[in-house]
Structure formats: structure tokens, C-alpha cells
Amino acid sequence: MAILIAMLIFYIDFSVELGVAVGVSYVAVILIGFWARNRSVIIQLAVFCTILTLLGWWISPDGGEAWKVMSNRCLSLFAIWVTGFLCFIQQTKEDQLLESQFRLGTIFNSVPAMIWYKDPQNRILKVNQFGADLMGISAKDIEGHSMAEFFPGEADDCHLSDLEVIRTGKPKFGLVGEWKTKKGLRWLRTDKVPFREKNGEVIGVILFSEDITDSRKSQEQLALMYTAIEQSHTAVMISDNQGRIEYVNPSFCDNTGYSRDEIIGKSTGILKSGEHPKEFYTRLWKTLKSGEIWRGEFINRTKTGTLYPELVTIHPIRNYKGKITHFVWVRIDDVERRQTMRQLQKYARELARSNKDLDEFASIASHDIQEPLRKIISFGEKLSAGYSSVLDERGINYLNRMVDAAGRLRNLVRDLIGLSRVSRDVRTFAPVDLNQILGEVLVDLEFTIEETEAVVEKKPLPSIEGNRAQLYQLFQNLVSNALKFHKKHSQPQISISCKQQEKGEVEIEIRDQGIGFDEKYLDKIFKPFERLHTVLDGYTGSGIGLALCRKIVNAHGGSISATSQPGKGAVFKVKLPEKQKFMSNPIPEDLL
């Protein structure tokens, strides 16, 4: 548009004779360029109008006096450039103002705090982007609205505080409160300053609110930790990296007899008793300076000079740069530990005495019960052999039933004694070759194997740490069960193998092709006196064998399981650790 007007003025200029100051009209073109809000456009238009003015002087019709013509052209050029210069200066100021406003707006919206300007009527006139994000509402939907619309619970108290700032003209700092926002409950720390006009009149209030929710939670956690340490019965001390004491809790003061005023600022050496050599402390500090945790026992001295033992764990503390700045000394009075260990020793002695008495009772009971049973069986067998001719069929039946019942009772007593010995075993473990154990079991069962024409397939077994006698009982019970519960009129088939398992375990599998059982009775078969097959079914036994197996396996830290189907045999799997993990004497001798 400016170009068109310039060309129109140029047309008028060269159409009239010289002496008419048409060129002054180019000022309108410069003003139009000013509306473009671009300084380069103003300069370009001024140059363009200058060219047109000079060109119009050249091609316009002659006329007028020469000095007037020259004056008019100079006046036109002067008007063009004065106007252009003034517009350029004004546009420069406006650009600087816009740039300043942009920078202030950027800062205003980039500050990580909520900034808002309110009038005396509690209306929010301006809010920055951080504040809008915190409130969960866009800035345009906030500005011009009452604070009560967004914070109904906090608006009244906040307004009263605002009015006090407006009335007194004095700022308020460090106002902390909990605000309900769309993002949940937030803790804000707010500073309020009066907003003044040029004449100094306060017309509103500016609020700077910082979200301190995270720091508030951190402070609460620190307060909780401090309270926990203060109320702990464990003595705690914190020193700097030079060993100067900076903090002790009440338990520490109770143990040492020192008050906080007496010990804070002192060296940790104030507790030295002289019982440890210099090398002891040298090794201690070398460990700590290397960033490692030190654990050990001190003999320290109280304020009154009394020596006392204590267990101590010392942890290095690093700052954000990874540099060790402090050490935390956590102390546990060793007297309590010694008392606990002595009590454990007392219980161990009482348990050993009780087990000894129980063992003696079992031995006596075994002799007193088994001896009469042996006589009953012996006399019964003699009666059956020598006097069966004088007994009728019913008498012989009664006699045989008596002998069988006595035999079952003898086996039951033997199994009960074995079960009790497993429970009282002190777990004396040693390396055991399972191949040798299995070989002995098969030799002892040789008569039954030959009688039933059983086929026993065995694969190599490993050596493990275990109780030899108990492992013999384990294999003896499992193999004899496989022989006992075979299908009638069929040859027993038994397979014994082993697999290496993870975590240092071995899995021994004993598989048979016998009568099997329903797996719904799995929980039942490992309980004492539980029998799935009775004498009437043609299978004898006390019902303790598998319970004894489970006790033996548990005593070795292993597990036993079974799978089966009626008529399709059974598979027993025994998992045992290769190495035993517990100590034979868990109580340190120096504490007994």
C-alpha cells in the first residue's frame, strides 16, 4: 500500500511544474511504513521516497524560480528523513520495550515458583505458567477470577493476610500452609509484597509461592529418623572424619556416663581404656578411611572409670561428592549378648540332660518291653512246633495270631525307638558314600530279594555329608517298602538312581512297579501309624517307616516326595544337600 501511495505522489509530482512542494507528501508513505512495525521497512521507504523526489525534480515540467524549486525539493527530502528518523527512533524504542516485555515474560513464566498478582477484591489478575501448572488450570482460565473459586478452603485466610499487606504496605515472608490443588495436597511457602503505583499507592499484592511439598516430606522423614535415634535403646555416636564427636544419643550418655555437653567436640579417644594395642586402632582407622565398614569389639571406659565391653559397627558417611565426611558408630552393650548366650547355653544343657534322660528311658523301655515280647514269640513258636497236635484248628489259629501280634508289637517298639533317636540326634555328620550304604542295605535284604526274585537296578550314587546310621535306615525303609508292596504273583522291579540338582543338592529316586497308591493319600503316608494297606490285605508293618524317612531327610536339611497311581507302582524322590551348612557348636566358647 505504501508503494502505491508513493507512486501516486510521484505521478502527481512529475505531472505538475517545478516549484510545487508535492514531495512533502512522501511523509505519508513513511508513516504508513511505521505502522508495519519494522525499522528496516522505514529506512527502505525513506530511500525509495528520496529517489522518487529526485527523479520527479528531473522529469517534472519546467516552471517556477530556481531557488524556490531547490528549496521545495530540499524541504521534501528534509521532511522525508526527519519523519523517517523519528519513526525509526520510535520503532526502536517499541522494539526494545517488546523485547524487555518478552524477557520479563519469559522470566516470569520460567521461575520455578508460583507468582501471582491480586487486587484488594481477592481477584487473581495475573499468574505465571508454573502457578497455572500447579493449580492444574490454564492461566487464561485463572486470571480475572476470584481466588475462592480455586481455593475455597484457603481463600478467606489468604485474603485477610493480603489486605493486611495492602493496608500496612509491609511485606510478609515465609508463610507456610497446605493447599488443596487438582494435583492433590501441596505445601506452599509464600512471600507477599505490596504492589504500588507510581505515586506509591498500594493497589494490590504480589505473591511468590514455592512448592515445598518434597522438602517438607524430607524434613518429616528426617524428624522421624532423629526421633527414632533419640529414643533408641542402642547407643549411637556420630563423629567427623578426624574422630571429633558431633552427636550422641541419650542411650550413649546412659552407657558412658557422659552428658552431651561433656563429650560433644571431644575426640573419640576419650573412651579408650588402654586395653587395646595401638595397632588395633591403626587397623580400625585404616579400614574406615578406605570407605569400608568396621565391625568389632571394644573394651571402653565410662566417665567413672569402669571398663565395659561392647560390640560396635562403624559406617562411613559420604557427601554428594563421594568424600567421607563423618562416621556413624552404632554400639550394642555386649553384656546383653553374653547374658543371652549364657541363657542359650543353659537351655542347651537342660535339653541335653532331657534328651539323655529320654534316651535312658527309651533304652529301659526297649529292654523291658522287648524281652517279654521275645519270650512270648519264642514260647509261641515252641507251642506251635511241639503241641500243635493236641490243639484243635481254632487253638492253632489263636496261637498263630498271638505270635504274629507279638511280632508286630516288637517291630512297632523298634520303629518307635528309631523315630525317637532321630529326633534326639545331635547331627554328627561326616562324609558318607551312598553306594556303600545301599550295598549294605541290599545285603541285609538279600533273603527277601531272593525269596521274591526281585530285580534291583541301581546306578552310581554320590558321596554326601550325613549321618551314616540314619541314611542306612532311610534306604532300608524305602527299599524294603518297594519289596513288600509288590504285586502278588509278579516279580518286583526296583530302580535306584540319582540326579545332580542346583544349589548343591542331589536327588535320589527309588522307583518300583508295585501296587502303588492313590495320590490323595500323599499327606497321610508320611504320618506315624498311618497305613494304607492292612494285615488283612496281606501287608504287614507298623506305619512308622515313611514317617521315620521324612524325619531323617528333614534332619539332613532335605525333602522327600512321592508320586504314584494304583496298580502302576510308586516313585519316591529324596533331595539331600551335598554339604551341611550348620555348625556342630553354634555357641562361641568365649561367651560361655
PDB file of C-alpha atoms in Angstrom, residues 2 13 76 102-103 156 168 193 264 266 273 308 380 399 414 416 495 509 537 586:
ATOM      1  CA  ALA A   2       2.861   2.365   0.825  1.00  0.00           C
ATOM      2  CA  ASP A  13       4.884  15.316  -8.820  1.00  0.00           C
ATOM      3  CA  SER A  76      10.702  17.441   0.846  1.00  0.00           C
ATOM      4  CA  PHE A 102       9.283 -10.720  26.277  1.00  0.00           C
ATOM      5  CA  ARG A 103      12.281 -11.285  28.525  1.00  0.00           C
ATOM      6  CA  ASP A 156     -10.590 -16.267  53.264  1.00  0.00           C
ATOM      7  CA  THR A 168       0.210  -1.547  56.056  1.00  0.00           C
ATOM      8  CA  VAL A 193       4.908  -7.870  48.855  1.00  0.00           C
ATOM      9  CA  ILE A 264      30.492 -33.291  72.042  1.00  0.00           C
ATOM     10  CA  LYS A 266      35.890 -34.234  72.203  1.00  0.00           C
ATOM     11  CA  SER A 273      40.516 -47.990  78.183  1.00  0.00           C
ATOM     12  CA  TYR A 308      32.777 -52.301  79.759  1.00  0.00           C
ATOM     13  CA  GLY A 380       4.501-119.370  70.992  1.00  0.00           C
ATOM     14  CA  LEU A 399      -1.697-119.318  68.764  1.00  0.00           C
ATOM     15  CA  ARG A 414      11.800-100.987  67.397  1.00  0.00           C
ATOM     16  CA  LEU A 416       9.358 -96.054  67.747  1.00  0.00           C
ATOM     17  CA  SER A 495      15.212 -98.947  40.110  1.00  0.00           C
ATOM     18  CA  GLU A 509      14.930 -91.681  43.020  1.00  0.00           C
ATOM     19  CA  ASP A 537      -4.606-107.103  52.712  1.00  0.00           C
ATOM     20  CA  PRO A 586      26.704 -72.728  67.490  1.00  0.00           C
TER      21      PRO A 586
END
